[in-house]
PDB file of C-alpha atoms and ligand atoms in Angstrom:
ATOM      1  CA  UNK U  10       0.316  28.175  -2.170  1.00  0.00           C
ATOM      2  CA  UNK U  11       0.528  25.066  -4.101  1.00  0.00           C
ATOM      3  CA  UNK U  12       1.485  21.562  -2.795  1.00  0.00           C
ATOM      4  CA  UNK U  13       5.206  20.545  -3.247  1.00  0.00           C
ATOM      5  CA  UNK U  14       4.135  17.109  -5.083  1.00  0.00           C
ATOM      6  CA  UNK U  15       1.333  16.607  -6.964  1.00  0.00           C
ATOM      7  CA  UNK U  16       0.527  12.702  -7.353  1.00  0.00           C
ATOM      8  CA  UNK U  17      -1.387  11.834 -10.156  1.00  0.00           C
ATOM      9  CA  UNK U  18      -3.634   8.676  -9.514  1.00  0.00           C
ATOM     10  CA  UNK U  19      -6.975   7.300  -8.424  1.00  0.00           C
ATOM     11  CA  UNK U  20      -8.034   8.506  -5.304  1.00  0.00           C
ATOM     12  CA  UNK U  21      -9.048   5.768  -3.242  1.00  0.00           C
ATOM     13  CA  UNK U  22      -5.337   3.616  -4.562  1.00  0.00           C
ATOM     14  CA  UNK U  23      -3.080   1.543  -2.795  1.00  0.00           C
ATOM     15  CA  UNK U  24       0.225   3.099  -4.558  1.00  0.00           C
ATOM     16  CA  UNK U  25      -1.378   6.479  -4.674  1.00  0.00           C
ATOM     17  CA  UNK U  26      -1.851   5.909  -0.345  1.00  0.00           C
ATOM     18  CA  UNK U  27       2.092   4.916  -0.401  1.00  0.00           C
ATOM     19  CA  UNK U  28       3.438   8.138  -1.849  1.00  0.00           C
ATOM     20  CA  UNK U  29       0.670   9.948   0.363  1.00  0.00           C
ATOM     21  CA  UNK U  30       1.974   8.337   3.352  1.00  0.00           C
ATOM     22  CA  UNK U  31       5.683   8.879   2.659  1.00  0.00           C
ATOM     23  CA  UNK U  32       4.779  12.591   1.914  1.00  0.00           C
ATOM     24  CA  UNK U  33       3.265  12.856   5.123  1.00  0.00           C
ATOM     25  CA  UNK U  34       6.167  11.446   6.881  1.00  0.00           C
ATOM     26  CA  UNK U  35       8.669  14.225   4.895  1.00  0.00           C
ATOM     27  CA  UNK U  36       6.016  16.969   6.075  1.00  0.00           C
ATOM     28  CA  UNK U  37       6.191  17.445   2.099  1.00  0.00           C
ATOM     29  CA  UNK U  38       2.077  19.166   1.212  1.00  0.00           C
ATOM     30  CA  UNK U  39       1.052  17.046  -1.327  1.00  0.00           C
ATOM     31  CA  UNK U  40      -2.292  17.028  -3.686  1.00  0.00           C
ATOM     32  CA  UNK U  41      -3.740  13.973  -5.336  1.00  0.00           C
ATOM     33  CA  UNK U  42      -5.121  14.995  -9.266  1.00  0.00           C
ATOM     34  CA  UNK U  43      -7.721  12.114  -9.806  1.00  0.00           C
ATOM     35  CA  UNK U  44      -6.395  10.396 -12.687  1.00  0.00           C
ATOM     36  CA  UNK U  45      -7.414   6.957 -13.936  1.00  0.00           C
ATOM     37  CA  UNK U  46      -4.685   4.461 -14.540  1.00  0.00           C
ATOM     38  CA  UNK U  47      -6.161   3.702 -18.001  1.00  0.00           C
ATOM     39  CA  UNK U  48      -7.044   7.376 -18.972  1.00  0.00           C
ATOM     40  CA  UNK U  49      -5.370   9.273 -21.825  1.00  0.00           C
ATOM     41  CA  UNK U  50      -4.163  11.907 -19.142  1.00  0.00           C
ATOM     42  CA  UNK U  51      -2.240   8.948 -17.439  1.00  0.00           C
ATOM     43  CA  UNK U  52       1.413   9.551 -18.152  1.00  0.00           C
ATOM     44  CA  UNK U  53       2.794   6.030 -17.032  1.00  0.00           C
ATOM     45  CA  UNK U  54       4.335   4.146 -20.256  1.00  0.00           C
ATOM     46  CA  UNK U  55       2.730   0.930 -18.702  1.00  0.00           C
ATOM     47  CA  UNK U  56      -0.597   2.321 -17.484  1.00  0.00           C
ATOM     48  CA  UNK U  57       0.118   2.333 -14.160  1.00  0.00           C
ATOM     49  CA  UNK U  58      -0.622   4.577 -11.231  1.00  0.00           C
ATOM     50  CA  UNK U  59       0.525   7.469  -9.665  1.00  0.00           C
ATOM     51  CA  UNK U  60       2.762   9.796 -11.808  1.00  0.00           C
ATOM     52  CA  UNK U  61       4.523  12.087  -9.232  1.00  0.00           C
ATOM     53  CA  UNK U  62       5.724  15.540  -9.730  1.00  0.00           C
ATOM     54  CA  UNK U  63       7.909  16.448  -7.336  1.00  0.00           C
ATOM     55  CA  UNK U  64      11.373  19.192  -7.213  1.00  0.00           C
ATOM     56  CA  UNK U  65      10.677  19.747 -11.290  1.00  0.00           C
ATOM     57  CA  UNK U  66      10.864  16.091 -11.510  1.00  0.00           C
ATOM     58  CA  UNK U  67       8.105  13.813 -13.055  1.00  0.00           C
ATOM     59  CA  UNK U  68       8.897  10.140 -11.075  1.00  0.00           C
ATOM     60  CA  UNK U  69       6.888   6.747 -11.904  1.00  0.00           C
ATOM     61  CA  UNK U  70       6.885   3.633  -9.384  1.00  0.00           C
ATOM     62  CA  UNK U  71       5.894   3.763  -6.186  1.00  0.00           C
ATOM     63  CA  UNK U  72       9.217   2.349  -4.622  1.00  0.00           C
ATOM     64  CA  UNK U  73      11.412   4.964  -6.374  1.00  0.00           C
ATOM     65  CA  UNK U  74       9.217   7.688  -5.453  1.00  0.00           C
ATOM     66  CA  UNK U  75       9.335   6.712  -2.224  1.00  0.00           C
ATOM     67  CA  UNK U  76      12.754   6.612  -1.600  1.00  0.00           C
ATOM     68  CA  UNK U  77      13.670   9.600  -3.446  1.00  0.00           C
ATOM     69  CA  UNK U  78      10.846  11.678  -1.074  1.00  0.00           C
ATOM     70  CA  UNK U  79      12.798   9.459   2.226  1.00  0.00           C
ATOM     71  CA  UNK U  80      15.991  10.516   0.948  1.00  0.00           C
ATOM     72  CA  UNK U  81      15.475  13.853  -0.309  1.00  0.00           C
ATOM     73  CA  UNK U  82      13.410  15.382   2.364  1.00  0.00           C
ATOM     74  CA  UNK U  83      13.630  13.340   5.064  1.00  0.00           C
ATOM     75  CA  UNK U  84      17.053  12.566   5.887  1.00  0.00           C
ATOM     76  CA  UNK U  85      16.265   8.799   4.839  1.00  0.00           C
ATOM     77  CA  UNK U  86      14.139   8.796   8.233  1.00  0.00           C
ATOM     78  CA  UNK U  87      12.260   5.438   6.933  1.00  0.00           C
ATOM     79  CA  UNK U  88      15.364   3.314   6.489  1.00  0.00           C
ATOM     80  CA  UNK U  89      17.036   1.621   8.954  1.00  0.00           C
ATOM     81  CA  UNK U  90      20.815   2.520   9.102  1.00  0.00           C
ATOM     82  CA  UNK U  91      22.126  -0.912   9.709  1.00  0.00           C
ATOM     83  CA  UNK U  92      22.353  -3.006   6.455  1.00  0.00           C
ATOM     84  CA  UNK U  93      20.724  -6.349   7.640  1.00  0.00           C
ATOM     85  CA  UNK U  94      18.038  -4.622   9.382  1.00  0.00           C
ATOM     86  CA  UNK U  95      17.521  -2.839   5.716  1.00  0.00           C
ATOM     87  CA  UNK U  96      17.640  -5.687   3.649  1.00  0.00           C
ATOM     88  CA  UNK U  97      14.519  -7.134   6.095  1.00  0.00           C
ATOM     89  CA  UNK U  98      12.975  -3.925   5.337  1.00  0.00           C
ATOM     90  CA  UNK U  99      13.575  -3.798   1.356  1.00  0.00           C
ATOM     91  CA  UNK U 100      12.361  -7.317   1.556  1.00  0.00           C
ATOM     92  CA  UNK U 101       8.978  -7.303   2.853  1.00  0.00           C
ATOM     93  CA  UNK U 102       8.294  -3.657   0.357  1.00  0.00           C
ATOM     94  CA  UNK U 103       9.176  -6.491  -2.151  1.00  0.00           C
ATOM     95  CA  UNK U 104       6.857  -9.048  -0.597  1.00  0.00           C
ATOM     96  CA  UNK U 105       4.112  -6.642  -0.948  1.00  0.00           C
ATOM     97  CA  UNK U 106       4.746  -5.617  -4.038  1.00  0.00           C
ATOM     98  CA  UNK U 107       5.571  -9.002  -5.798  1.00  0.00           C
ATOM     99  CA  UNK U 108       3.720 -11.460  -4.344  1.00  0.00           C
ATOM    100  CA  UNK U 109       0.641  -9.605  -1.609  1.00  0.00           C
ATOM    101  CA  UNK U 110      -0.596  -7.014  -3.576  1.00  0.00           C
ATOM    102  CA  UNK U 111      -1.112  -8.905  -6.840  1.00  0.00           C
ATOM    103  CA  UNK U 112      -2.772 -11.563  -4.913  1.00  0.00           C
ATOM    104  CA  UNK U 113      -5.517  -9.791  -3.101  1.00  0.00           C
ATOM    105  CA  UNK U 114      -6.222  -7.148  -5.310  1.00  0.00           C
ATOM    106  CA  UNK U 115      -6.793  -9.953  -7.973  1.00  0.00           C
ATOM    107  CA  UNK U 116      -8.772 -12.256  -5.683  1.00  0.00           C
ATOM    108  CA  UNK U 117     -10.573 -10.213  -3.112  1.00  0.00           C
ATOM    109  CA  UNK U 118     -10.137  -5.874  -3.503  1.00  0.00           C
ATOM    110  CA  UNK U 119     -11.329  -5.709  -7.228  1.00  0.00           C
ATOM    111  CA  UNK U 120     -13.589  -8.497  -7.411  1.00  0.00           C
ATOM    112  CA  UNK U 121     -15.244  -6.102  -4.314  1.00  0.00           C
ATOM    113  CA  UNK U 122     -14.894  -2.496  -5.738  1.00  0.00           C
ATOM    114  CA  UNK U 123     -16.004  -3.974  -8.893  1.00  0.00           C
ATOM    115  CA  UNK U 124     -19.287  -5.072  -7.423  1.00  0.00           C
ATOM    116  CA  UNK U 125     -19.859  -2.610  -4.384  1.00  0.00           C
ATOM    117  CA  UNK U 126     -18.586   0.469  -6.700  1.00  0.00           C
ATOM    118  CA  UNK U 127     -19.500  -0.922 -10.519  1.00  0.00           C
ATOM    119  CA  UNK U 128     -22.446  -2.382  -9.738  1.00  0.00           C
ATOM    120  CA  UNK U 129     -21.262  -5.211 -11.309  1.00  0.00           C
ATOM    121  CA  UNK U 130     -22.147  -9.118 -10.012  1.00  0.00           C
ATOM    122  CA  UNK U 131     -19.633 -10.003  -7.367  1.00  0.00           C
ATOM    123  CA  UNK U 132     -17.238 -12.281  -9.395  1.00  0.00           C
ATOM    124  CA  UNK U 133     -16.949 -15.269  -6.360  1.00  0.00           C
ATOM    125  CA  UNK U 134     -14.932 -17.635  -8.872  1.00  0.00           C
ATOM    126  CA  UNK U 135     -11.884 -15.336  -8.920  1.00  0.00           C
ATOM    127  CA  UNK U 136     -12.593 -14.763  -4.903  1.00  0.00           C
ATOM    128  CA  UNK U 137     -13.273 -18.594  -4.052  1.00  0.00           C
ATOM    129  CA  UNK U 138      -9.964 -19.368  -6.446  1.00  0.00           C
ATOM    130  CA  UNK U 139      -7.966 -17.113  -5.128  1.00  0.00           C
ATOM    131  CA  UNK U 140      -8.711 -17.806  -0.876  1.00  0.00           C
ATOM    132  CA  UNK U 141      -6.546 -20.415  -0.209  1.00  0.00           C
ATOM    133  CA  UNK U 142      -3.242 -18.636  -1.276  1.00  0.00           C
ATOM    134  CA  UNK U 143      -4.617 -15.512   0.380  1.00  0.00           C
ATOM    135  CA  UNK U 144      -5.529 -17.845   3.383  1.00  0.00           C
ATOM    136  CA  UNK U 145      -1.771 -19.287   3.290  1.00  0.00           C
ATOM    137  CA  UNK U 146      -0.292 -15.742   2.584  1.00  0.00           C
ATOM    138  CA  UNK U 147      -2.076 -14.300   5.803  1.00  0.00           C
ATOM    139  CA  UNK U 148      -0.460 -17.630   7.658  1.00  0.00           C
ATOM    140  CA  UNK U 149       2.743 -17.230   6.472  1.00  0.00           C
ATOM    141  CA  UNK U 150       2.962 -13.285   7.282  1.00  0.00           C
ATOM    142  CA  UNK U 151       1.547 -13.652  10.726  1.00  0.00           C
ATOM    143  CA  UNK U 152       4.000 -16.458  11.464  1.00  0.00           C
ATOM    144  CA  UNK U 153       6.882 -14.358  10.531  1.00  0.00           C
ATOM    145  CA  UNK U 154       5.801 -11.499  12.723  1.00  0.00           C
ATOM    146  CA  UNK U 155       5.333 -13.714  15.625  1.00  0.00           C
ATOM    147  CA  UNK U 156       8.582 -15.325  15.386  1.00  0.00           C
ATOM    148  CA  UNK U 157      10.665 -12.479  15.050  1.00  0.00           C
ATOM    149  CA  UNK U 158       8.982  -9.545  14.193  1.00  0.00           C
ATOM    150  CA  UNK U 159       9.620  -9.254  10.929  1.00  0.00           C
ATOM    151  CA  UNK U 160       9.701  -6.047   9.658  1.00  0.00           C
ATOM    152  CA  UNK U 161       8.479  -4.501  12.222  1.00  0.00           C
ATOM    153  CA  UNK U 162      11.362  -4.356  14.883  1.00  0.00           C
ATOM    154  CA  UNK U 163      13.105  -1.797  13.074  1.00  0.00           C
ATOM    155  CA  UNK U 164      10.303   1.020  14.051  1.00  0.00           C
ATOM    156  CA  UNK U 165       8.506   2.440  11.425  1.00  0.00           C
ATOM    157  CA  UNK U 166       9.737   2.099   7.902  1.00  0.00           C
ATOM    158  CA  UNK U 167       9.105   2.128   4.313  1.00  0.00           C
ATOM    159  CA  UNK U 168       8.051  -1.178   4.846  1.00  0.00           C
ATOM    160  CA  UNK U 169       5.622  -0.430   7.145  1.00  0.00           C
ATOM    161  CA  UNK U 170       4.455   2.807   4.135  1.00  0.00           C
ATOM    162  CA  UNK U 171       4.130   0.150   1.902  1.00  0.00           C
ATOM    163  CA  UNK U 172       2.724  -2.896   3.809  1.00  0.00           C
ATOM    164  CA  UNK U 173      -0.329  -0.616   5.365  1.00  0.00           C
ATOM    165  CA  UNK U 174      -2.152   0.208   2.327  1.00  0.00           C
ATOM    166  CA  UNK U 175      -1.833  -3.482   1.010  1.00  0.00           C
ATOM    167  CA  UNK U 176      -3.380  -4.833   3.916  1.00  0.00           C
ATOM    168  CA  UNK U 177      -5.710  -2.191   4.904  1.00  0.00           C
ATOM    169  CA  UNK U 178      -7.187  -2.884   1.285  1.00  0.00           C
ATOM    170  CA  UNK U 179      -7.389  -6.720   2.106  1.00  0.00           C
ATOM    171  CA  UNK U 180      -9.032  -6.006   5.610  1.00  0.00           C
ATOM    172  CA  UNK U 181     -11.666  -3.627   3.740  1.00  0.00           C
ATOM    173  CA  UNK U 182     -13.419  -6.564   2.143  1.00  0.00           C
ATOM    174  CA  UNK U 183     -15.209  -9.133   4.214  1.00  0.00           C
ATOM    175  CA  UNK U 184     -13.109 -12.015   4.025  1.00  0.00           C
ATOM    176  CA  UNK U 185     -10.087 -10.329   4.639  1.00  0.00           C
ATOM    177  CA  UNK U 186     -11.774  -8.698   7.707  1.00  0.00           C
ATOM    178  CA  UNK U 187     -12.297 -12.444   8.637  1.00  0.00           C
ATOM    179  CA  UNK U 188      -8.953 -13.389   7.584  1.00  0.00           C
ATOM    180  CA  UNK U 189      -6.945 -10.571   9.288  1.00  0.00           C
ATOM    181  CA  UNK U 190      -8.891 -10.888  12.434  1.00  0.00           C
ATOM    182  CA  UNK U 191      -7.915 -14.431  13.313  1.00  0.00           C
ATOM    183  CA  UNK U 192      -4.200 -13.462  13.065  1.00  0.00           C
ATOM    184  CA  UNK U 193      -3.436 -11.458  16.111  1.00  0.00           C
ATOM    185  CA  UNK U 194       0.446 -10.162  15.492  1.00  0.00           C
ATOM    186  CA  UNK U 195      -1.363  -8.436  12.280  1.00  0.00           C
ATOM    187  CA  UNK U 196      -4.310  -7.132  13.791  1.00  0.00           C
ATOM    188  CA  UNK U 197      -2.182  -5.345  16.426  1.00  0.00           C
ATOM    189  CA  UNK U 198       0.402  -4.249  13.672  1.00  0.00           C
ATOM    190  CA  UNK U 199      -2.844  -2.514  12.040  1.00  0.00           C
ATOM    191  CA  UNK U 200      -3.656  -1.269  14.659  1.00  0.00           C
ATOM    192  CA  UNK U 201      -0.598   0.333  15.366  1.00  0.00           C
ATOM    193  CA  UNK U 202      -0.310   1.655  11.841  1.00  0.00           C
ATOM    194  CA  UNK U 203      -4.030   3.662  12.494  1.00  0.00           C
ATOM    195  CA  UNK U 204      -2.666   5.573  15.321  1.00  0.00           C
ATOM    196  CA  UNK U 205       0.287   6.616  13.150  1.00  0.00           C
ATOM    197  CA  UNK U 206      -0.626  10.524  12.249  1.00  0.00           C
ATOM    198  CA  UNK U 207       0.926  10.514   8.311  1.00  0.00           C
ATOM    199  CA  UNK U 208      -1.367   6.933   7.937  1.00  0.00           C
ATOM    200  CA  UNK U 209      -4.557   8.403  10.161  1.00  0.00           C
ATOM    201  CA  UNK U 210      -3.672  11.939   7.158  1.00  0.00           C
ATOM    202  CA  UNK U 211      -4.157   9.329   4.159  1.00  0.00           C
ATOM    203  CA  UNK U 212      -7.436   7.626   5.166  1.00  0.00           C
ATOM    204  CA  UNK U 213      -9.733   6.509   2.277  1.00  0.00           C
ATOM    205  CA  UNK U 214     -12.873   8.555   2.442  1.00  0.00           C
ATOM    206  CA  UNK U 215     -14.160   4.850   1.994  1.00  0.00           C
ATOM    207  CA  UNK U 216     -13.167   3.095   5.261  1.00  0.00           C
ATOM    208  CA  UNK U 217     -15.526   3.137   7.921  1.00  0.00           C
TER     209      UNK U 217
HETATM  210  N1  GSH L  16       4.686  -0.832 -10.046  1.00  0.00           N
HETATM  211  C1  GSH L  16       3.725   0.240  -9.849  1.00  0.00           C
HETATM  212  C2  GSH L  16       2.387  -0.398  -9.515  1.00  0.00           C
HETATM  213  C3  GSH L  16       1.299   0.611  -9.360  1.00  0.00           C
HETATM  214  C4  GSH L  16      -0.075  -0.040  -9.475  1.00  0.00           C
HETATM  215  O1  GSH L  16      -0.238  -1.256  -9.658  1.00  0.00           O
HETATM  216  N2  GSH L  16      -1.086   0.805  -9.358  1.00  0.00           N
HETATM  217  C5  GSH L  16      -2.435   0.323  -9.534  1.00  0.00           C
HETATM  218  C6  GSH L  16      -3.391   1.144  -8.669  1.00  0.00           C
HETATM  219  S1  GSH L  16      -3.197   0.862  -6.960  1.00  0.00           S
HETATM  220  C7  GSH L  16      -2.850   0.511 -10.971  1.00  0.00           C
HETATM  221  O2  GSH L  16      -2.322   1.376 -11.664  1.00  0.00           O
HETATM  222  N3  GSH L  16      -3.798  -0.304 -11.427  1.00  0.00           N
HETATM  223  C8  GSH L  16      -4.376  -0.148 -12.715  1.00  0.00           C
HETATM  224  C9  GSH L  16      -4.076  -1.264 -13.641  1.00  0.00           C
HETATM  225  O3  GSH L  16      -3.259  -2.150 -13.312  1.00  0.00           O
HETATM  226  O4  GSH L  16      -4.678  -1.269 -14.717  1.00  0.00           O
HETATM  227  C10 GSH L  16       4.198   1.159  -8.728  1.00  0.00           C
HETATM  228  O5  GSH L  16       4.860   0.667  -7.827  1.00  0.00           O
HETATM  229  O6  GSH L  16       3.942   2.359  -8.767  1.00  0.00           O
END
């Protein structure tokens, strides 16, 4: 039988993870086409990946498909019912979208595939540039979660689907291992996340 959403994107992805995750969490099958963002077969008008297909619809961007795959098949299961508790929730998928995932997959996760994966020479300008804001970023998140939680006192939301893969991708390269490890709300949160069955469905065959 074929899957009920096909996701078009590179395997090992952060936003490719997301709509893996969320499809767990619907109990939607799913099958990932390995597509490369930049790739003639990529069907994203900005180059982007995944491209969903899902219900006889094609869907782009990861925060749309995710919603429509909360809110179509799983009764909206990964957002919280009360408003302010959902605007803490739709904040932080914004944090990591707008502000976390730029920074470390600029300054840490690509300067690292590019070397362990490409073979290229590990670029430690754009790493050494870009450790203090990811050094400040890691402060500022685990200060958050200590004083009040954060996202996480809602239980287990979209915030949480989109949050994981960021920093799982962050803690995969070495200084983000040494980062993450010194802040202790985040390691536990992490930690957490692993034991979570639709996250422990999505691993990266590259994780350890
Ligand atoms: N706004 C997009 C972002 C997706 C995104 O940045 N995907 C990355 C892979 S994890 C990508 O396509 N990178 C290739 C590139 O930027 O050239 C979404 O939410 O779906």
């Amino acid at each position: 039988m074929s899957a009920q959403v096909r996701i078009f994107g590179t395997v090992t992805s952060t936003y490719t993870r997301i709509v893996q995750i969320a499809c767990e969490e619907a109990g939607l099958t799913h099958e990932t086409i390995a597509t490369a963002a930049r790739s003639p077969a990529n069907r994203h008008p900005f180059g982007k990946v995944p491209v969903v297909e899902i219900d006889g619809l094609e869907l782009i961007e990861s925060v749309a498909i995710a919603h429509y795959i909360d809110n179509a098949h799983n009764d909206g299961a990964l957002q919280p019912d009360d408003p302010a508790s959902l605007a803490v929730s739709d904040k932080w998928i914004a944090l990591a979208n707008n502000y976390l995932f730029p920074l470390f997959e600029n300054g840490l996760v690509m300067p690292w595939i590019m070397h362990r994966i490409g073979g290229f020479p590990l670029d430690t300008e754009a790493i050494d540039r870009a450790l203090p804001q990811i050094s400040l970023t890691l402060g500022y998140v685990e200060a958050q979660l200590a004083d009040d939680g954060a996202w996480t006192t809602a239980g287990f939301t979209l915030a949480d689907v989109f949050l994981y893969p960021v920093l799982r991708g962050l803690q995969l390269t070495p200084q983000g291992e040494m980062g993450i490890a010194q802040c202790d709300h985040l390691s536990a949160w992490l930690s957490r996340c692993e034991k979570r069955p639709s996250i422990a469905a999505t691993r990266w065959e590259s994780e350890p």
